[in-house]
Structure formats: C-alpha cells, structure tokens
Short mmCIF file of C-alpha atoms and ligand atoms in Angstrom, two decimals:
data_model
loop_
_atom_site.label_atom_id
_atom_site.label_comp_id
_atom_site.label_asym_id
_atom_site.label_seq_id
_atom_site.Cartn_x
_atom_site.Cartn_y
_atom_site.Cartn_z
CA UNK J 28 75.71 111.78 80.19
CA UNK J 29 75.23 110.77 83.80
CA UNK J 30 78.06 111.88 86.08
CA UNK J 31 79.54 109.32 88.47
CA UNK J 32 79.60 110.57 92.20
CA UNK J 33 82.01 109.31 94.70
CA UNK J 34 83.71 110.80 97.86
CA UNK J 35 87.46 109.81 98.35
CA UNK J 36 90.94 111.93 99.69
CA UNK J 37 94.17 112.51 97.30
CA UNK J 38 95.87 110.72 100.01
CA UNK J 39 94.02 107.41 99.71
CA UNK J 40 95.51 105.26 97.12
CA UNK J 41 92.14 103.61 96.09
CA UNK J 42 90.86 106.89 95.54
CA UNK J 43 93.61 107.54 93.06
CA UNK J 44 93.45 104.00 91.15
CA UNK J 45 89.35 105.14 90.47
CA UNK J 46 90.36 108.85 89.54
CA UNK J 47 93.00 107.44 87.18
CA UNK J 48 90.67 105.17 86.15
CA UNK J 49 88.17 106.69 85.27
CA UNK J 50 89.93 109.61 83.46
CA UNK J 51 91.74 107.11 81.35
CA UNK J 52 88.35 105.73 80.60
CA UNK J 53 86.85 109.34 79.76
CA UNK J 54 83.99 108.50 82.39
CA UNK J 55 82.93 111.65 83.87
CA UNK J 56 82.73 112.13 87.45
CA UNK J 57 82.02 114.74 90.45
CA UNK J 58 84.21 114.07 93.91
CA UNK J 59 83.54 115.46 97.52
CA UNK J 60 86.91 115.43 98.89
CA UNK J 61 86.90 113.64 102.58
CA UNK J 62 90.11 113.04 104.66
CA UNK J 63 89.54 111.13 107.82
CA UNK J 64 89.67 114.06 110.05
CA UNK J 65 87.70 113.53 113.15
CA UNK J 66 85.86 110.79 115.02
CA UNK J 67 82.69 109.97 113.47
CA UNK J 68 83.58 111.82 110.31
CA UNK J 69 83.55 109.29 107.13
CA UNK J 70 80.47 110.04 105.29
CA UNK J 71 78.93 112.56 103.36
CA UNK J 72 76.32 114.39 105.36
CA UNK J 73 72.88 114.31 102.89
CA UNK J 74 73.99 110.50 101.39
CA UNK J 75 73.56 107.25 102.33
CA UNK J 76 76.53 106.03 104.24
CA UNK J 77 78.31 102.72 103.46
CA UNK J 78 78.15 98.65 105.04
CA UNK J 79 81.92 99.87 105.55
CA UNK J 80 82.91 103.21 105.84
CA UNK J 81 85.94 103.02 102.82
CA UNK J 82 87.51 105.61 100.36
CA UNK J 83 86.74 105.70 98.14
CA UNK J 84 83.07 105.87 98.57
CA UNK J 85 80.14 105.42 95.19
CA UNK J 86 77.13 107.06 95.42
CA UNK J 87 75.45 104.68 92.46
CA UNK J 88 72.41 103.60 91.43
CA UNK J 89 71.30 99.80 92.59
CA UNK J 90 68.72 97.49 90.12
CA UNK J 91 65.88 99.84 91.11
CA UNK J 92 67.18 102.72 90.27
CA UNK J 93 67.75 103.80 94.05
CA UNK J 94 71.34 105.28 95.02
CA UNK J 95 73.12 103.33 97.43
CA UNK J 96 76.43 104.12 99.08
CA UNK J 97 79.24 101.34 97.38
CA UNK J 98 82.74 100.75 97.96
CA UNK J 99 85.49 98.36 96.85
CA UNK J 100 87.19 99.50 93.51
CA UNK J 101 87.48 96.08 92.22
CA UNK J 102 84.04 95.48 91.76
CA UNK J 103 83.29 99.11 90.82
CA UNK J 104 86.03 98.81 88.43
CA UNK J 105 84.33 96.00 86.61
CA UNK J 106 81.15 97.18 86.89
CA UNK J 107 82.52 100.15 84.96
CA UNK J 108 83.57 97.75 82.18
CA UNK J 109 79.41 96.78 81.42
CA UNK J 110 78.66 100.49 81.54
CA UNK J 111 81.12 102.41 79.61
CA UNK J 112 82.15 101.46 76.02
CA UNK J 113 85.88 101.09 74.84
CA UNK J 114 89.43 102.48 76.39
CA UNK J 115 88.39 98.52 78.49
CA UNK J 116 91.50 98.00 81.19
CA UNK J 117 90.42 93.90 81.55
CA UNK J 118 92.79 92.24 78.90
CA UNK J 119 91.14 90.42 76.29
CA UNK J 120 92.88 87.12 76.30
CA UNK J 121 91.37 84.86 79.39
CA UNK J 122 94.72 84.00 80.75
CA UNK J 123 96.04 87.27 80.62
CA UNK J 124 93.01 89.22 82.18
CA UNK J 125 93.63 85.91 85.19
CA UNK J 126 96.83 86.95 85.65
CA UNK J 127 95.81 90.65 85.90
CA UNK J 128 93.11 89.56 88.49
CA UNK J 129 95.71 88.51 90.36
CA UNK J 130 98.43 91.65 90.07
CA UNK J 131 95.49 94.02 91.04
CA UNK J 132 95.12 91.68 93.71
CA UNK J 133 98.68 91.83 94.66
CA UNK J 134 98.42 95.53 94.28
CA UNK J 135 95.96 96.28 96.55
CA UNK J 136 95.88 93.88 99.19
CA UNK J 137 100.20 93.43 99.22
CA UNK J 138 101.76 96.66 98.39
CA UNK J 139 99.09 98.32 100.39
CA UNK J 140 101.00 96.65 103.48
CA UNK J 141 104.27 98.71 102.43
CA UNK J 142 101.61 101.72 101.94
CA UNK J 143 100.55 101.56 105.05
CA UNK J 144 103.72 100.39 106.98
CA UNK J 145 105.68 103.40 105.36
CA UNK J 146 103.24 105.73 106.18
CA UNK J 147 102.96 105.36 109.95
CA UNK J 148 106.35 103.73 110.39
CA UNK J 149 108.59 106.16 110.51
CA UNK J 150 108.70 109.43 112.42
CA UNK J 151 109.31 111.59 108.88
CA UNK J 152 106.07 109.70 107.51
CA UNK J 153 104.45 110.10 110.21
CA UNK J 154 104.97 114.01 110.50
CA UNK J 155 104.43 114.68 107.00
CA UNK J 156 101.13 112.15 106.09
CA UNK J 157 99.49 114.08 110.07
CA UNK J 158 100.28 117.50 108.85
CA UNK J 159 98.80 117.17 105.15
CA UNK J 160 96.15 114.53 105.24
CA UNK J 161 93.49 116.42 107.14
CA UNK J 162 94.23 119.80 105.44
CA UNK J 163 92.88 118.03 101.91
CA UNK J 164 89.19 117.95 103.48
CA UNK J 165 89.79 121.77 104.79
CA UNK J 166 92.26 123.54 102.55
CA UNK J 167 90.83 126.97 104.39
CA UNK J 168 91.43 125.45 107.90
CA UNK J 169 93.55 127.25 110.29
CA UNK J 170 96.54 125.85 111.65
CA UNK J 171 94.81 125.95 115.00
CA UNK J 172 91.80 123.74 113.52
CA UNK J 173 94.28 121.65 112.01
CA UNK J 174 96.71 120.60 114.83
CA UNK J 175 94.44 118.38 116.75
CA UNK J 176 93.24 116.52 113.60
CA UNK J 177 96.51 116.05 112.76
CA UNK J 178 97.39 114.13 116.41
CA UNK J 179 94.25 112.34 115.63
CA UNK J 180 95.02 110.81 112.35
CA UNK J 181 98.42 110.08 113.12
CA UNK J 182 97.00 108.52 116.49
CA UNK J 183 94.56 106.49 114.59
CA UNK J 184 96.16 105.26 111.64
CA UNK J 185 99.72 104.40 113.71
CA UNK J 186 96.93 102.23 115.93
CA UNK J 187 95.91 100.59 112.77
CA UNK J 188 99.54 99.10 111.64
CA UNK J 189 98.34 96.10 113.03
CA UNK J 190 95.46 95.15 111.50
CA UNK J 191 97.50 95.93 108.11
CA UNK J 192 100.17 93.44 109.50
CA UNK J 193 103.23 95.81 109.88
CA UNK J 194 105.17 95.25 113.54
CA UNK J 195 108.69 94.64 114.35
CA UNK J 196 107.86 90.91 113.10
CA UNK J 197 106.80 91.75 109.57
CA UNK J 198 108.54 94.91 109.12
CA UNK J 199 111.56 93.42 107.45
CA UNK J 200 109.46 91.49 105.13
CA UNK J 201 107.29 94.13 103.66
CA UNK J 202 110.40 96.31 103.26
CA UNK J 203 112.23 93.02 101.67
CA UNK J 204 109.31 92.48 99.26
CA UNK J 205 108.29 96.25 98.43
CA UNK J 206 112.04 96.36 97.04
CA UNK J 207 111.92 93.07 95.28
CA UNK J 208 108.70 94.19 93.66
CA UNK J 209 110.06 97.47 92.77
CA UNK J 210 113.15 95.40 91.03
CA UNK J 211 111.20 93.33 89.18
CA UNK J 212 108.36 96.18 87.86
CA UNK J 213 111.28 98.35 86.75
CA UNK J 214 112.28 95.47 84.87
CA UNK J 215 109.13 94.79 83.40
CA UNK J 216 108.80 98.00 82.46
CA UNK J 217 111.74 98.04 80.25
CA UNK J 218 109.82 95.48 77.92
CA UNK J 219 106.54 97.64 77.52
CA UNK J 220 105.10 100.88 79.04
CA UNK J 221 102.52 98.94 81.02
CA UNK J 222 101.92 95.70 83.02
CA UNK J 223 100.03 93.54 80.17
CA UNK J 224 101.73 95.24 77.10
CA UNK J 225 101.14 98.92 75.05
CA UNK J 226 97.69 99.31 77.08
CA UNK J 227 96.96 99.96 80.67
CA UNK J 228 94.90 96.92 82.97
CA UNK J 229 93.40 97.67 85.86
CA UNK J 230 96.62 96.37 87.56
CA UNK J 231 98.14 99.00 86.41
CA UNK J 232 95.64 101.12 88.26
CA UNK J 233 95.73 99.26 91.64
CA UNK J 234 99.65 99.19 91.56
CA UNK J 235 99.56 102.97 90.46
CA UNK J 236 97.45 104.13 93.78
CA UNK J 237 99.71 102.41 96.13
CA UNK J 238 102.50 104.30 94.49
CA UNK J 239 101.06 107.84 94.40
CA UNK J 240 101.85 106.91 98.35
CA UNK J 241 104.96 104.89 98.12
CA UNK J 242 106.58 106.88 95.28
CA UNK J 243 105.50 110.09 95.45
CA UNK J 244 104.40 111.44 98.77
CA UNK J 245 105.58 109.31 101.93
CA UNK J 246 109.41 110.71 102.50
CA UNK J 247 111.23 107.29 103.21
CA UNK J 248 109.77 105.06 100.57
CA UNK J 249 109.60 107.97 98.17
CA UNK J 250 113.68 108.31 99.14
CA UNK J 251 113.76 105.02 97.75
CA UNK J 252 112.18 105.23 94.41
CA UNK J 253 113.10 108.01 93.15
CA UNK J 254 117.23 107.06 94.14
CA UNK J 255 116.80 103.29 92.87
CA UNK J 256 113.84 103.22 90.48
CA UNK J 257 113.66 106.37 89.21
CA UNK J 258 111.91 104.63 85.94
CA UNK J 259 108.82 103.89 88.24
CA UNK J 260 108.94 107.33 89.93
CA UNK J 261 108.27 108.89 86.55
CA UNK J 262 105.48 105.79 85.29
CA UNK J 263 103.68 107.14 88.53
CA UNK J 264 103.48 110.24 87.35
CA UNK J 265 102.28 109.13 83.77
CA UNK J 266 99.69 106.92 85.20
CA UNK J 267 97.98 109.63 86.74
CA UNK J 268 96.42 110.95 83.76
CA UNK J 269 95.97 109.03 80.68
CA UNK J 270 92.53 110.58 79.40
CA UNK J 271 94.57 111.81 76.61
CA UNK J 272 96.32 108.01 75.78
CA UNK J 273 95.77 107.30 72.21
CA UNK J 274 94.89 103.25 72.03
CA UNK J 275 93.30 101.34 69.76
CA UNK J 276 89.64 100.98 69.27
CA UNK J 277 89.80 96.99 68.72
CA UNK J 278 91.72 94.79 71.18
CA UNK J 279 95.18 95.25 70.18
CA UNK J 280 97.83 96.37 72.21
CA UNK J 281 97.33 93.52 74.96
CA UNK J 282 100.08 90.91 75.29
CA UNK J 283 98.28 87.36 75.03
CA UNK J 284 98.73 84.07 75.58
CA UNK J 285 99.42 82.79 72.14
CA UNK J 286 103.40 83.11 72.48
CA UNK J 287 105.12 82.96 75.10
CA UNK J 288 105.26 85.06 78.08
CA UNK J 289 108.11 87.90 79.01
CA UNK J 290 110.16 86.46 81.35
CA UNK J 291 110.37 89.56 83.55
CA UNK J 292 106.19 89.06 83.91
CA UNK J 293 106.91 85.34 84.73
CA UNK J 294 108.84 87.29 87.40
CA UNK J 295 105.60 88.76 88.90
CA UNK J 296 104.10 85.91 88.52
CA UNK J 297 106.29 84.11 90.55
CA UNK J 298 106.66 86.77 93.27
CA UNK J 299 102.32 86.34 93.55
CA UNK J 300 103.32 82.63 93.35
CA UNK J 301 105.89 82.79 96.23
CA UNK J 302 104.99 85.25 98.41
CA UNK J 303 101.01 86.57 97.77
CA UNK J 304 98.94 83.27 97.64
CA UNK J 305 100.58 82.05 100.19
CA UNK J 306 99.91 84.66 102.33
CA UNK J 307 96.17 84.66 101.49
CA UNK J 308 96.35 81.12 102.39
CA UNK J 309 97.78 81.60 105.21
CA UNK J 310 95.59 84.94 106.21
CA UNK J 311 92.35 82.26 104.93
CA UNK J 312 92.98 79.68 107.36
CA UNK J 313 93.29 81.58 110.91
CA UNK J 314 89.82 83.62 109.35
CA UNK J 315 88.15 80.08 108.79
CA UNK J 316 89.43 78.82 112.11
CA UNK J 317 88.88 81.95 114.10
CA UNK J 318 92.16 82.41 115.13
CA UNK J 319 93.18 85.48 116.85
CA UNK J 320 96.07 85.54 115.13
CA UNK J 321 97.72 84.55 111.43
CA UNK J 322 101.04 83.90 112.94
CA UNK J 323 102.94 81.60 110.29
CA UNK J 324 105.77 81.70 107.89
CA UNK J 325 105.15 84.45 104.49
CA UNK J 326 108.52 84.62 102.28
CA UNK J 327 110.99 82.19 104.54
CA UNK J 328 109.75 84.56 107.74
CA UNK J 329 107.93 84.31 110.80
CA UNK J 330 104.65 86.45 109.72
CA UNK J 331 101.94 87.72 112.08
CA UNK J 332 98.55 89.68 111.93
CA UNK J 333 95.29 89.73 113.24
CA UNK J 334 93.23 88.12 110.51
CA UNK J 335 91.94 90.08 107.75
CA UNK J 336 87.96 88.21 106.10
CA UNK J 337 88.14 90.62 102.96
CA UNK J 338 90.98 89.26 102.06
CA UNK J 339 89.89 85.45 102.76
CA UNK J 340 87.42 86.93 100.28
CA UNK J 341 90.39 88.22 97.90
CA UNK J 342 91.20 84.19 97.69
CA UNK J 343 88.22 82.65 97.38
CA UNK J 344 87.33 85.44 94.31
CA UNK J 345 90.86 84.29 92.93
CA UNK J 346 89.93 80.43 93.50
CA UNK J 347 86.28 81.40 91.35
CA UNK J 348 88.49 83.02 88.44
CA UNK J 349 90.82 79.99 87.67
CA UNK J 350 87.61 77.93 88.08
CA UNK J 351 86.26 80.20 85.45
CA UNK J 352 89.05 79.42 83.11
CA UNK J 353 88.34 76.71 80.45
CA UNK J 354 90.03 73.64 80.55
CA UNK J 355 92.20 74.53 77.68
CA UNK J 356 93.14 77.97 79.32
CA UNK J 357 94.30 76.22 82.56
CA UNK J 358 96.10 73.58 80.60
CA UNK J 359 97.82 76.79 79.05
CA UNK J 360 98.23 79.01 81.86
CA UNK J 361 100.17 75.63 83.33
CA UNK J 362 102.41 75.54 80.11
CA UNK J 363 103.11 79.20 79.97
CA UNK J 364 103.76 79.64 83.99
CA UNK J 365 105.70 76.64 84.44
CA UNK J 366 108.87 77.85 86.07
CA UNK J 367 106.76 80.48 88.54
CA UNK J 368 104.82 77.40 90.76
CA UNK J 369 101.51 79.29 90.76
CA UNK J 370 99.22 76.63 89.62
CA UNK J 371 100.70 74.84 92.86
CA UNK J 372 100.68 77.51 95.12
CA UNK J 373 96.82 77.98 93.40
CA UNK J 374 95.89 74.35 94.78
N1 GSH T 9 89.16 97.11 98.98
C1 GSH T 9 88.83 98.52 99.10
C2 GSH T 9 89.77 99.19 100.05
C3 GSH T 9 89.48 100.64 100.33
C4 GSH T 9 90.22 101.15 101.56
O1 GSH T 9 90.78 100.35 102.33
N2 GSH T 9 90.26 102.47 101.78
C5 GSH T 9 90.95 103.04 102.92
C6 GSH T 9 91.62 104.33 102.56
S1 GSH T 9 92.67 104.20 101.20
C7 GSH T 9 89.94 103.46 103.96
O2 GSH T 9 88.98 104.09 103.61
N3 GSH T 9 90.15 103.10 105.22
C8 GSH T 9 89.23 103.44 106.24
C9 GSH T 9 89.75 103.25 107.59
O3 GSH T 9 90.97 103.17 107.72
O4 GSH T 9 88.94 103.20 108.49
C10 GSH T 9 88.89 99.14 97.71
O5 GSH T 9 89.50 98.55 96.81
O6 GSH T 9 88.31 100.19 97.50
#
C-alpha cells in the first residue's frame, strides 16, 4: 500500500485536521516534522517545494505520475475521498455534505482567526507558542540554538496578526464569536457525538485542528475551554485519534435531510449565516476591488483587514456548491434552514 508523505508541525492546526484524518480513515502515512524556525526554512530539502509555502505540505503524485509539492487540506481531503475506500467523512445526503462544506469552511478560515489571535495576542501565548514551536522541528536542540528561533517566530507570527485580521478593532469580535461558537458546539454536542450525527465529517476535522490550538495548548483560550466547555475540551481529545472508531460500512450514521434538522445545528447554521458569509462577502469585495483594506461592519462591528484572495476563493467554491445542488435540494435546504437566513445571506 502506498504511503502518503507530507511535512507539517504538531503546532499547526491543519496539520492536525490531516493527521486525524487520515488515521480515522486508516490511510497510512510518513511525516517530516517542520516548525517554522528560521528565515528561508519551509521546505523539505531533497523535495519539490510548494506555489505557497503551507503546513501542511503533500508530497503526491500529479496525472503523470510525477510528485509535486500540494497544499490546502480541503482539496487533499477530498481527493482522499476518490482514493481510499470507506470510513468517507463527506455526508451522504447532498444538503447535509453543503452544509458541512460550509462548517469546514467556517472552521478553517473563522476559528482560525481566534487561533491565530490567541496565539500571538497575549503575552502568556506568546511565551509559551515561542518557547515550544521551534523545539518540535529540533527536539535535540540546545537551549542556546533555540532562543533566537524562538524571538523569531514570535517576531514573525505577532507581525502576521494582521493579515489574519486580529487588532484592537477586531479583537473583541473574534473573542465575542469564538465564545458564541463554543456555546453553541457544546450544545450541539449534547444531541450527537459529532457535527453531522454518530459519524465524523470533515468539519469535524477542520474544527478539531483549530482546537488542538484553542483548547488544548494556547494558555488563555485553553483557560477558557476547559473552565466553560469542558465537554469540548475532552471531544478534542477524542478527535485526535479515531483509527479505532467502529462505524458502519454502508452510509448510516449521518443525519440527513429527510426530517427535520436539530435545532442546535440550525444554530451553526445561523452563526455561518450571520457572521461567516458575510464576512467572505465582505473580505470578496475589497479583493475584487483592490482595496487595501476590508474595513466594514462583520457581526454589528466595525471590522478591518488587509484582504485575504484565498478566501475570496473560499466564497466563490461555496457559491459553486449550492450551484451544484439540484433544484429540489435547494428548494429543501430553503425549507429546512428557514429561521437561520443563509439562503439570503448565500445571494
Ligand atoms: N488552507 C490551507 C491553510 C494552511 C495554513 O495556513 N498553514 C499555516 C500553518 S497552520 C502555514 O503554513 N502558514 C505559513 C505561514 O504563516 O507563512 C489548508 O487548509 O491547508
């Protein structure tokens, strides 16, 4: 069986969604550990290097059998689903696997923000992410060798808040919204063990490697978890392996869109409805006008960041999936969502 290569860091939370991932769906794989230690650094030596230099980083074969460096989980992720049989993470029913498109969205393109923005916010973060990060490419580094990648990381990522969109502006809202989403997952969670029912979707995944950050390592947001939602403090930790889940070899287990929804996912619906689409919208139109700024309103706010294309991208990908849908599953996405407003915020 071929053995999927990649390079990615235990402190990079799209590392972790692919290594839960991909243990959950028993596909085997070989990592080179890389933290983002010193200028220049991102790549493996003897491989092809990356359009973007990401974590994590794909070393997979391309149409002619040629490997080529690849990043971007989503993609990955579904390009995973043609490869390997079973354990799928892409919910069967149309309008549910929509609605997961979204959440991994959400998960990481959103809650990457508070990621980020706890991180390299606060001086405990700080201290903590500078002192460990570069010791997971060099566990046998001496303190010595460590110390100046540590002012180097911190110096670099703390530079990057703003591209990420946390500053004394937005600050309040991520902290407002990584709360609120916190409130309403624990909720959700009381009505099944995983986003989109007794199996877990590749939201799952994406919200799972923001939180082995948020919930798990970073001092202040992890303060916060584990005091007010310990239930998703201890899902994190189940996440992180599921190779040995036992689910079911046909399509059961997925919530679909025959009855009616949970409320408390109409809940995350309407948070993406309210507060996410927007935003792309928002992020969308100061990329297609070349603004130098997205400086607008997100969640009742003033809002403000330099303008992100990926995630103009991230829209127009949503736009192509609801275009996707047939006319019948729109018609019932619209019945079943009703209350949230996302087919209008989808307009
Ligand atoms: N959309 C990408 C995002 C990957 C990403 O942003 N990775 C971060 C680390 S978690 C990174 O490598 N950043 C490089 C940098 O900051 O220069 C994915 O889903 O894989």
């Amino acid at each position: 069986m071929t053995v999927v290569e990649l390079m990615g860091a235990p402190g990079s939370p799209y590392t972790r969604k692919m290594l839960a991932l991909m243990r959950y769906r028993h596909i085997p794989y070989r990592i080179s550990w890389q933290s983002i230690t010193a200028p220049g650094d991102m790549g493996h030596k003897n491989r092809p290097k990356p359009k973007v230099a990401l974590l994590p980083t794909y070393y997979l074969p391309d149409a002619n059998g040629e490997i080529q460096a690849v990043t971007d989980s989503t993609p990955i992720l579904r390009r995973f689903e043609e490869e390997y049989e079973g354990r799928s993470v892409i919910p069967s029913d149309a309008i549910m696997a929509f609605l997961n498109w979204l959440l991994e969205d959400y998960g990481d393109e959103w809650l990457t923000k508070s990621m980020f923005h706890y991180r390299w916010h606060y001086a405990a973060d700080i201290k903590k992410a500078g002192s460990i990060l570069p010791r997971w490419g060099n566990i046998s580094a001496s303190d010595e060798e460590i110390e100046p990648l540590s002012k180097y990381v911190s110096d670099r990522q703390t530079g990057r808040l703003t591209y990420v969109g946390s500053n004394e502006v937005t600050k309040e809202t991520i902290e407002n919204s990584f709360t609120r989403f916190m409130t309403l997952l624990d909720a959700h969670l009381q009505t099944a063990p995983f986003i989109f029912g007794q199996r877990p979707s590749s939201a799952d995944f994406a919200v799972y490697g923001q939180l082995t950050c948020l919930a798990l390592f970073d001092p202040t947001s992890s303060a916060i978890v584990v005091s007010e939602f310990p239930r998703i403090y201890a899902w994190t930790e189940l996440m992180e392996d599921l190779s040995g889940l036992a689910v079911a070899d046909d399509d059961s287990g997925w919530l679909d869109s025959s009855s009616a929804m949970p409320e408390t996912l109409l809940a995350l619906v309407q948070e993406l409805a309210r507060l996410y689409i927007p935003y792309l919208k928002l992020n969308a139109e100061a990329v297609m006008s070349s603004a130098e700024m997205v400086d607008g309103e997100v969640d009742g706010r003033p809002y403000q960041q330099n303008p992100f294309p990926y995630q103009a991208k991230c829209l127009q990908w949503i736009g192509e999936q609801y275009a996707a849908l047939s006319d019948r599953d729109k018609a019932r996405l619209a019945e079943l969502t009703a209350e949230t407003g996302l087919i209008e915020a989808l307009s």
